[in-house]
XYZ file of C-alpha atoms in Angstrom:
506
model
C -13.609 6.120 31.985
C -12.600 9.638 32.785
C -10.228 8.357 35.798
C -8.488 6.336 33.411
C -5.759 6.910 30.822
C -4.431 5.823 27.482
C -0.904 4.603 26.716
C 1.069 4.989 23.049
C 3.978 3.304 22.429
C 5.983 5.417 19.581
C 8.571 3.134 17.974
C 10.863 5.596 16.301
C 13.884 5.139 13.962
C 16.108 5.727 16.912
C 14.057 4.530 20.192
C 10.963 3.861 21.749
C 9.110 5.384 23.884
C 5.926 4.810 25.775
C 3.806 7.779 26.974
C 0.412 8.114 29.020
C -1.734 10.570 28.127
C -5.085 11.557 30.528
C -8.594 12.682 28.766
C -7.242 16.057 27.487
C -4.680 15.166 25.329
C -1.527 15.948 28.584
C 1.274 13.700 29.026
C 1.315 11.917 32.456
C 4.578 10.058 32.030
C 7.567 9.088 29.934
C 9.609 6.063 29.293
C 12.383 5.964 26.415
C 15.530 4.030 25.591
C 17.576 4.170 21.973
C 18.381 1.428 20.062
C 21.840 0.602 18.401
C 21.908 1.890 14.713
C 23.829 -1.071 13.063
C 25.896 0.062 9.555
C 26.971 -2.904 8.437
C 28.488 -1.495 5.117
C 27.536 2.052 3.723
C 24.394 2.539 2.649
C 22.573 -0.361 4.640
C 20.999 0.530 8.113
C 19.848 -2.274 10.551
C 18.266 -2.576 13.826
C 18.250 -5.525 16.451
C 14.327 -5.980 16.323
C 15.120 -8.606 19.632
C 16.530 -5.348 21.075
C 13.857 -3.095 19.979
C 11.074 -5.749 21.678
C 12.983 -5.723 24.933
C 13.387 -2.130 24.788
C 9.609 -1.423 24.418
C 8.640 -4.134 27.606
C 11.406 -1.916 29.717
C 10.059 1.813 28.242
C 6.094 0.321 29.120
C 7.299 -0.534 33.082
C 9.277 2.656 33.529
C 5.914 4.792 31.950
C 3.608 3.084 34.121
C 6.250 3.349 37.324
C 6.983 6.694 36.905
C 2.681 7.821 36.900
C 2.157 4.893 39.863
C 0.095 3.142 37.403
C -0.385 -0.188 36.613
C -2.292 -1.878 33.454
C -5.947 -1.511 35.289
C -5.651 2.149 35.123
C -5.180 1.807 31.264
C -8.430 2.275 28.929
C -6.415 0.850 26.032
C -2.494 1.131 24.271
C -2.059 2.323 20.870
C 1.130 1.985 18.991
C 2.925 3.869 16.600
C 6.342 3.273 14.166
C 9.064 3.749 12.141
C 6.947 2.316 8.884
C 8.804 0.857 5.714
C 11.469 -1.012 8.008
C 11.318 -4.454 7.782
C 11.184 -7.395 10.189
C 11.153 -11.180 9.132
C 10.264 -13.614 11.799
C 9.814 -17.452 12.364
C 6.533 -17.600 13.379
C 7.397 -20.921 15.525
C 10.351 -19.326 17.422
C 9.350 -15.791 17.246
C 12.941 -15.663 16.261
C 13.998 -12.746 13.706
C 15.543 -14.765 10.791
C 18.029 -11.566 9.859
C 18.318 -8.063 11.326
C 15.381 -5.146 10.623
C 16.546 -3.725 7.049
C 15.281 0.336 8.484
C 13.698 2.377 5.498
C 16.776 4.689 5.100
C 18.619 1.882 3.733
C 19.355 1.598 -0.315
C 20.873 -2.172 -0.711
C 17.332 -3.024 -2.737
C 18.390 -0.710 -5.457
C 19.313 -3.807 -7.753
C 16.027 -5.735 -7.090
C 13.724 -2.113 -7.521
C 16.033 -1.612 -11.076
C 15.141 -5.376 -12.641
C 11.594 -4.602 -11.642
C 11.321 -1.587 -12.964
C 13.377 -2.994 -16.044
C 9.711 -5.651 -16.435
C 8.163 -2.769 -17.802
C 7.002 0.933 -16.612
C 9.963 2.088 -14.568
C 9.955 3.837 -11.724
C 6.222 3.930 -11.863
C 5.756 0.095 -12.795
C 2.902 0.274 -9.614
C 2.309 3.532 -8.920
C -0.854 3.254 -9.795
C -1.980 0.513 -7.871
C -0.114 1.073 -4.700
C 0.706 5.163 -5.029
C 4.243 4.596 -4.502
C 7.216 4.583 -7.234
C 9.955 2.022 -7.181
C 11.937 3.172 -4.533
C 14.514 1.217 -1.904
C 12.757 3.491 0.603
C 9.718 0.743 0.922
C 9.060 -2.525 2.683
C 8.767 -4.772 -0.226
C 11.842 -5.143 -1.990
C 13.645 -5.216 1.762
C 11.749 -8.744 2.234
C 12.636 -10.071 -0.915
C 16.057 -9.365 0.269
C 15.901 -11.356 3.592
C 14.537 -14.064 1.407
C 16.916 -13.803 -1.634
C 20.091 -13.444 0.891
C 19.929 -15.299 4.283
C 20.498 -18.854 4.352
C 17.318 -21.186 4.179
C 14.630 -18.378 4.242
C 12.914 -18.808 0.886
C 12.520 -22.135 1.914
C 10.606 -21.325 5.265
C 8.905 -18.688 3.753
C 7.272 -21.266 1.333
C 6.571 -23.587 3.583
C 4.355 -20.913 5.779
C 6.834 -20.044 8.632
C 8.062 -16.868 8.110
C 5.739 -14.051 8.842
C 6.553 -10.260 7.541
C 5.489 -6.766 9.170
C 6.918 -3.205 9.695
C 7.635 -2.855 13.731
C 4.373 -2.395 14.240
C 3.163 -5.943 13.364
C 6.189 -7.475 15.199
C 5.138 -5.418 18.443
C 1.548 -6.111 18.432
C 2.511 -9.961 17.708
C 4.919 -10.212 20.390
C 2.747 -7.684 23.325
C -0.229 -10.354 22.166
C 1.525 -13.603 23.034
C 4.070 -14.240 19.998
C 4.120 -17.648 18.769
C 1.471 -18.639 22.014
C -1.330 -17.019 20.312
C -0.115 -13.707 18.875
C -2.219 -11.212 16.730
C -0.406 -11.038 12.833
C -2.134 -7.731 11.977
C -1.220 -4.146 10.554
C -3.307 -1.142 9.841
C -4.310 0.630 6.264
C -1.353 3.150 6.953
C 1.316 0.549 7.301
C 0.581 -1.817 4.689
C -0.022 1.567 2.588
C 4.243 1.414 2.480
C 4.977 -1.729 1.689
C 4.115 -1.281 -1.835
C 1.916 -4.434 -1.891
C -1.425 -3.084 -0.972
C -3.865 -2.005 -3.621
C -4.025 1.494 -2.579
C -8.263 2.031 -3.833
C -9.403 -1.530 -2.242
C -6.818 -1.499 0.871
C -5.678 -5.502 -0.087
C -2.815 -6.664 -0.589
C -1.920 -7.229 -4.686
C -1.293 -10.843 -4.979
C 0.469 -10.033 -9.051
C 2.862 -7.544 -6.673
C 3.836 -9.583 -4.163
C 4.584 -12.929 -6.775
C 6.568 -10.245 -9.041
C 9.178 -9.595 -5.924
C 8.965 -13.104 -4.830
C 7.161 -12.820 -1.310
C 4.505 -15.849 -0.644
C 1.057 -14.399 0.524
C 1.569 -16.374 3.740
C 4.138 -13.889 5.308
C 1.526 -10.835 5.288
C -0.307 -9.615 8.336
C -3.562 -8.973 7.816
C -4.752 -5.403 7.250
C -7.003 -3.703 9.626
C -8.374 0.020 10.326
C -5.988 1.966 12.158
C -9.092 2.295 15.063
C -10.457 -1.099 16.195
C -9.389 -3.649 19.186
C -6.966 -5.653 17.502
C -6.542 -7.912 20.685
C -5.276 -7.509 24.603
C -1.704 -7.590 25.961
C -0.488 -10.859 26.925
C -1.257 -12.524 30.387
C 2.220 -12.500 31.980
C 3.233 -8.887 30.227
C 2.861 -5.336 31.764
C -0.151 -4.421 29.875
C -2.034 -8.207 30.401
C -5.869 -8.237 29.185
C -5.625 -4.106 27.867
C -6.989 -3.622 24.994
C -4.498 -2.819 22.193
C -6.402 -0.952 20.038
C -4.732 1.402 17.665
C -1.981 1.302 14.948
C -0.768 4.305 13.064
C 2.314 4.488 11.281
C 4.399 7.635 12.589
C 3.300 10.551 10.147
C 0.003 9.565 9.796
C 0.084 8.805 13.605
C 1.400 13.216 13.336
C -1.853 13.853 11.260
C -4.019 12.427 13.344
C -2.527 14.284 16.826
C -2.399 17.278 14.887
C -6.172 17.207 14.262
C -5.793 17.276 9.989
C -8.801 15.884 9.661
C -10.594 18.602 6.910
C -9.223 18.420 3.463
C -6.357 20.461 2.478
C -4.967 20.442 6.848
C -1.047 19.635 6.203
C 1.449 19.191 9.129
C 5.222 18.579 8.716
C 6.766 16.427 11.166
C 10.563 16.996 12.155
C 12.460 13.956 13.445
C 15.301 11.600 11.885
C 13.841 12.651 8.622
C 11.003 14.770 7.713
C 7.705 14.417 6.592
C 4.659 16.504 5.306
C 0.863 15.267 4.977
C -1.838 16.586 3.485
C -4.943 15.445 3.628
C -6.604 14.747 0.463
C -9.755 13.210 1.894
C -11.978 9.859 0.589
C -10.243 9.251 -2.723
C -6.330 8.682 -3.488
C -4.931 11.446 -5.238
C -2.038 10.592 -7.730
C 1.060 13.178 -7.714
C 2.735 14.846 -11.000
C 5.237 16.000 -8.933
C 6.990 13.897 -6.616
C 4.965 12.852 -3.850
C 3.674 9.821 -2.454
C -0.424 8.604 -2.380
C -0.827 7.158 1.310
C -3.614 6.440 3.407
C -3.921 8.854 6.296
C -6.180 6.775 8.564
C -9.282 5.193 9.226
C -11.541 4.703 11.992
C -12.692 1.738 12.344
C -15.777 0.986 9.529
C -15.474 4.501 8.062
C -14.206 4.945 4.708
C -10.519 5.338 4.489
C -8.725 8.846 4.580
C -5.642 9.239 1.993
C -3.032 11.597 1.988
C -0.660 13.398 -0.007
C 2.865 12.726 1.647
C 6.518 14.523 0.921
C 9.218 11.804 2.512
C 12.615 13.666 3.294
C 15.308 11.209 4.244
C 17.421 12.937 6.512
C 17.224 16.302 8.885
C 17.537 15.247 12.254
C 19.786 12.687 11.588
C 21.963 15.260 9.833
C 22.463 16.834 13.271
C 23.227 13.532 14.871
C 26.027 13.254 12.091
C 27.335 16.527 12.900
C 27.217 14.930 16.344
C 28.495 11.364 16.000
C 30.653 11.388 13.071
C 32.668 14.663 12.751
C 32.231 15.711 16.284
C 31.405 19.365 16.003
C 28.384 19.555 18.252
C 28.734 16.954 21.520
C 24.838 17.186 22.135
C 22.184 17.414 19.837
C 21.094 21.188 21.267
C 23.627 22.580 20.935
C 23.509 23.055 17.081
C 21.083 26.261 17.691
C 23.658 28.426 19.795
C 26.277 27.462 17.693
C 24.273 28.351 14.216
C 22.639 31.431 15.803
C 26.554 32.765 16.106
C 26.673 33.968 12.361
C 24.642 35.973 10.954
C 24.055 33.401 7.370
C 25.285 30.426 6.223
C 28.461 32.067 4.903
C 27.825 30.640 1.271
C 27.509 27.183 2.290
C 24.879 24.598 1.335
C 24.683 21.180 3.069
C 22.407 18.689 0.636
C 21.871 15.468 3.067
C 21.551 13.145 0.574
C 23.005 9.958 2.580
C 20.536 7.963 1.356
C 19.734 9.238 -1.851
C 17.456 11.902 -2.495
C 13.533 11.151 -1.417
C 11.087 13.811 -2.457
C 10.564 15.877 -4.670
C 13.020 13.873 -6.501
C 12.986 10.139 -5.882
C 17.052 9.997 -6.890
C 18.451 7.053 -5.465
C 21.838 8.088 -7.223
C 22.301 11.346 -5.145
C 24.591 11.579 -1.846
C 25.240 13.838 0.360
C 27.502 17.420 -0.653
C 28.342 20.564 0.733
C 29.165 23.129 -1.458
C 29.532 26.424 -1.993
C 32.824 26.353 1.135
C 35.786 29.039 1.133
C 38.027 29.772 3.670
C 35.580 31.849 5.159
C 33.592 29.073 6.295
C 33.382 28.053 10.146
C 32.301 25.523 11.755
C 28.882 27.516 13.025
C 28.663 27.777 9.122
C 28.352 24.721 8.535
C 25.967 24.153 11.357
C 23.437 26.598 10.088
C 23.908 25.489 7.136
C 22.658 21.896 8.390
C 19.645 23.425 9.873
C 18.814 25.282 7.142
C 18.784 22.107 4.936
C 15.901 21.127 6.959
C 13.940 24.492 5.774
C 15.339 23.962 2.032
C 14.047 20.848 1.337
C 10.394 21.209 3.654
C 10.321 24.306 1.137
C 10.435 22.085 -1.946
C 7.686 19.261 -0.656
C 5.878 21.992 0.305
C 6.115 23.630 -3.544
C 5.293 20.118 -4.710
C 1.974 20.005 -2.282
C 0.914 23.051 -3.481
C 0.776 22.175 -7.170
C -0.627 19.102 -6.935
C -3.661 20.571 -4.995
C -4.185 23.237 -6.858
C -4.146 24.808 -3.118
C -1.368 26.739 -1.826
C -0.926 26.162 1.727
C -1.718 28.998 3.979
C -0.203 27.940 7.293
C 1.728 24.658 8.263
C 1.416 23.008 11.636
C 4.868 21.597 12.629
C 5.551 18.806 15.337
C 8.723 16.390 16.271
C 11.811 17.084 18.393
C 13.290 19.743 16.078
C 10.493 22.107 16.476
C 12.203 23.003 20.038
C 14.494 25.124 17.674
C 13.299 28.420 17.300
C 15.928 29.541 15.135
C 15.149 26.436 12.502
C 11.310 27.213 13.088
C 11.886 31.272 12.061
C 13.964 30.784 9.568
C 11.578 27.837 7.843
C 8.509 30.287 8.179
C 10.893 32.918 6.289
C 11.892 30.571 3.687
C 8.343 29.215 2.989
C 6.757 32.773 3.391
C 3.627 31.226 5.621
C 3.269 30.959 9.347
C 4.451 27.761 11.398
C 2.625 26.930 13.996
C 3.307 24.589 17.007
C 0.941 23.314 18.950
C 0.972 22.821 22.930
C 1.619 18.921 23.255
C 4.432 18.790 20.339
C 4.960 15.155 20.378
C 1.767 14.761 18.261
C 2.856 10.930 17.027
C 2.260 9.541 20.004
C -0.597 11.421 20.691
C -2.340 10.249 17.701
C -1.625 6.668 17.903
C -3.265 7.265 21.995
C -6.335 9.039 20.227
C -6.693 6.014 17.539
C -6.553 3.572 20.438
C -8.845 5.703 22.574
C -11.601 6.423 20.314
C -11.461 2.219 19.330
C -12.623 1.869 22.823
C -15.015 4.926 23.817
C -12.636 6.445 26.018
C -12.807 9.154 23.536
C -16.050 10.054 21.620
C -14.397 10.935 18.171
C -12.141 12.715 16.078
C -14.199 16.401 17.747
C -12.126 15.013 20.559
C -9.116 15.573 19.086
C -9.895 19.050 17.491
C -11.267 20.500 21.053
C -7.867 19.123 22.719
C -5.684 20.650 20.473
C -4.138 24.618 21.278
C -1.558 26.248 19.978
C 1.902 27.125 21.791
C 3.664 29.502 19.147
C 3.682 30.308 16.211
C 6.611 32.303 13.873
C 5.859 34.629 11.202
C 7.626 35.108 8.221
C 10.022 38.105 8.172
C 12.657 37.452 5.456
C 12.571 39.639 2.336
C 11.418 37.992 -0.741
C 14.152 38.543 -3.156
C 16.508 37.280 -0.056
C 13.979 34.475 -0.089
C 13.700 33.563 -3.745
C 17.719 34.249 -3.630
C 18.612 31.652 -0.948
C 16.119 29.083 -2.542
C 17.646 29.608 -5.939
C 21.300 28.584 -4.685
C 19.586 25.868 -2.357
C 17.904 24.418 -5.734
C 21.794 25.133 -7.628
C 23.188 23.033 -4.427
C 20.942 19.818 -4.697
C 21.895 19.458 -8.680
C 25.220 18.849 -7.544
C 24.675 15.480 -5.691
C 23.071 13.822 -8.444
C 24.421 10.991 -10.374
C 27.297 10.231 -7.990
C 26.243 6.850 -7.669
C 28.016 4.121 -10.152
C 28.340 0.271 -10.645
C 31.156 0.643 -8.573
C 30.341 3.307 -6.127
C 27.849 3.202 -3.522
């Protein structure tokens, strides 16, 4: 197989990409195309999940034209996603019975509050599925679909309505949709729905009656590492072997080679999000985070994970972009930040969506505080990159006390790590190295590497570890009374964008 290659399909929050990868781990060629983010009314986020298909058959052509390739030359596809947004389907039409609801949207906050309100709170399944009650998850955005679009309950109980994150509705539609496709998801996936039993890896029938979502709608659940079934006849990738799912920050893990206990790895995209690997048993959190399954190859026992979710970081820079116009292209928020010397007094706390962890405070939104007339423009945009830092710095405080552990390093991945000023100034405000490694866009490459391994093209997860090399790393070189002063005001900052939310504000 060493002639041949692998390809992952990474479908992101904001587009999707397919990219080939040969046997060590390089990237051969490239296909990407956004997708329209849809706000129908603030605080709800949609995507076209018609659009997102299409998108991913046009990204798979121009990655295979592009390395004059075509699907013989493919050992197997792998795909990785965006995981707690939402797709209901018809199962007989293929036909999406409402837009994708995308996991930065909070219009379930009224059904997670009268289920909390049955008893427990918050943490009415924590236990049993390692998540709190949160509008962040899958769940509560299908019992929305069903609750508010005309006649959808009533397919739903009458079996034709199926349910995944985008990784189910790819792998159903690259496998033949309703002629034959595969209605499957992987341990990481269904890990953030908040229906799976989080010990067994099964979905909890007593959860899924509670929000009012029949059994019928659920993929099943597979190991992230296994042949799930071959593209379609008349697609691009007919009779490959698709062969691994990963959900994107597991998918991170897994291309960052965390595979010993204690290895953490922040990835920075639309938001960010830091793993550490916990090993063969679910670990609950005291302090914020999430339980998650990491991965699992195949038969082997499942991995778990402790996770920090942070809403939004690169998406703050798009807003700087799109909606006040200050930057015209995403790069260009490192010159202008790097032309003051400090944030001239000004926090930014990016809590559009709420606050995710530490915190889990869906009444939060966004503030910027601390402004005088001092204040430029470049202030503001360091002070939007250094929001990033700030809250990695708190998930990463939260990580470190429930492990008992503190981290000595953290391996960082995603588009954002291109900013050296972000990546020096997060190693000074966490006071431990960050190191990038050589092939950055590490989600991809794990979901290749899951697929991969499923089919021998590589021998393992020693694979993975001999592939990997570092490309730079930053060491901290702020003082630490500047430090614990910066962090102090930081923590002052996100207290003031709590309880904003009302019956009548949103």
């Amino acid at each position: 197989m060493s002639e041949k290659y692998v390809m992952a399909i990474d479908q992101g929050t904001t587009s999707t990409r397919a990219m080939i990868f040969d046997h060590s781990g390089n990237v051969v060629s490239t296909g990407q195309e956004e997708h329209e983010q849809i706000f129908p009314r603030a605080g709800w986020v949609e995507h076209d999940a018609q659009e997102i298909w299409t998108n991913t058959r046009d990204v798979v052509g121009r990655a295979l034209g592009r390395a004059s390739l075509q699907n013989t030359d493919l050992a197997a596809v792998g795909i990785t996603n965006q995981r707690e947004t939402a797709v209901v389907w018809d199962r007989r039409t293929g036909e999406p019975v409402h837009n994708a609801i995308v996991w930065q949207d909070t219009r379930t906050q009224k059904i997670c509050d009268e289920l909390a309100a049955l008893g427990g709170g918050a943490e009415r399944y924590k236990d049993r599925v390692g998540l709190p009650l949160a509008t962040y998850f899958s769940g509560p955005k299908v019992r929305w679909i069903l609750d508010n679009v005309e006649g959808a309950r009533e397919k739903a109980e009458a079996g034709h309505l199926m349910f995944g994150n985008t990784d189910a509705w790819l792998m159903w539609n690259m496998t033949g949709g309703p002629d034959g496709g595969v209605h499957v998801t992987d341990v990481t996936n269904a890990s953030r729905t908040m229906l799976m039993n989080i010990d067994s890896l099964t979905w909890n029938e007593e959860i899924a009656a509670e929000m009012g979502i029949p059994m019928s709608m659920l993929p099943q659940i597979r190991s992230s590492s296994e042949e799930y079934g071959r593209g379609r006849a008349r697609g691009l990738l007919g009779g490959v072997p698709l062969a691994g799912i990963l959900g994107d920050q597991q998918a991170a893990t897994f291309g960052q080679a965390c595979f010993e206990v204690g290895n953490a790895k922040n990835t920075y995209g639309t938001g960010n999000f830091m793993l550490i690997n916990t090993g063969t048993e679910p670990v609950p959190s005291k302090n914020g985070l999430l339980t998650t399954v990491a991965y699992k190859i195949g038969d082997k026992d499942a991995v778990y994970a402790l996770e920090g979710s942070i809403a939004v970081t690169g998406s703050l820079i798009q807003w700087l972009r799109d909606n006040l116009g200050i930057i015209s292209s995403a790069p260009e928020v490192e010159k202008l930040a790097a032309s003051v010397d400090d944030n001239g007094g000004a926090y930014f706390v990016p809590a559009f969506s709420g606050l995710f962890a530490p915190y889990w405070r869906s009444d939060a939104r966004g503030a910027l505080v601390g402004l005088t007339r001092y204040v430029t423009r470049a202030h503001i945009a360091r002070a939007a990159l250094e929001a990033t830092a700030f809250q990695t710095r708190e998930v990463l405080d939260a990580m470190n006390a429930d492990s008992g552990v503190d981290l000595t390093e953290l391996k960082v991945d995603g588009g954002m790590v291109a900013n050296e000023a972000l990546m020096q100034f997060q190693a000074d405000i966490l006071g431990v190295p960050v190191i990038r490694p050589k092939v950055p866009e590490t989600t991809a490459l794990g979901a290749a590497y899951a697929a991969g391994i499923a089919v021998g093209f590589w021998s393992g997860e020693q694979d993975v570890v001999d592939n990997w090399a570092e490309d730079r790393r930053w060491e901290p070189a702020m003082d630490a009374d500047e430090r614990d002063r910066q962090y102090r005001l930081w923590k002052k900052a996100v207290t003031r964008t709590f309880d904003w939310v009302d019956d009548d504000v949103r």
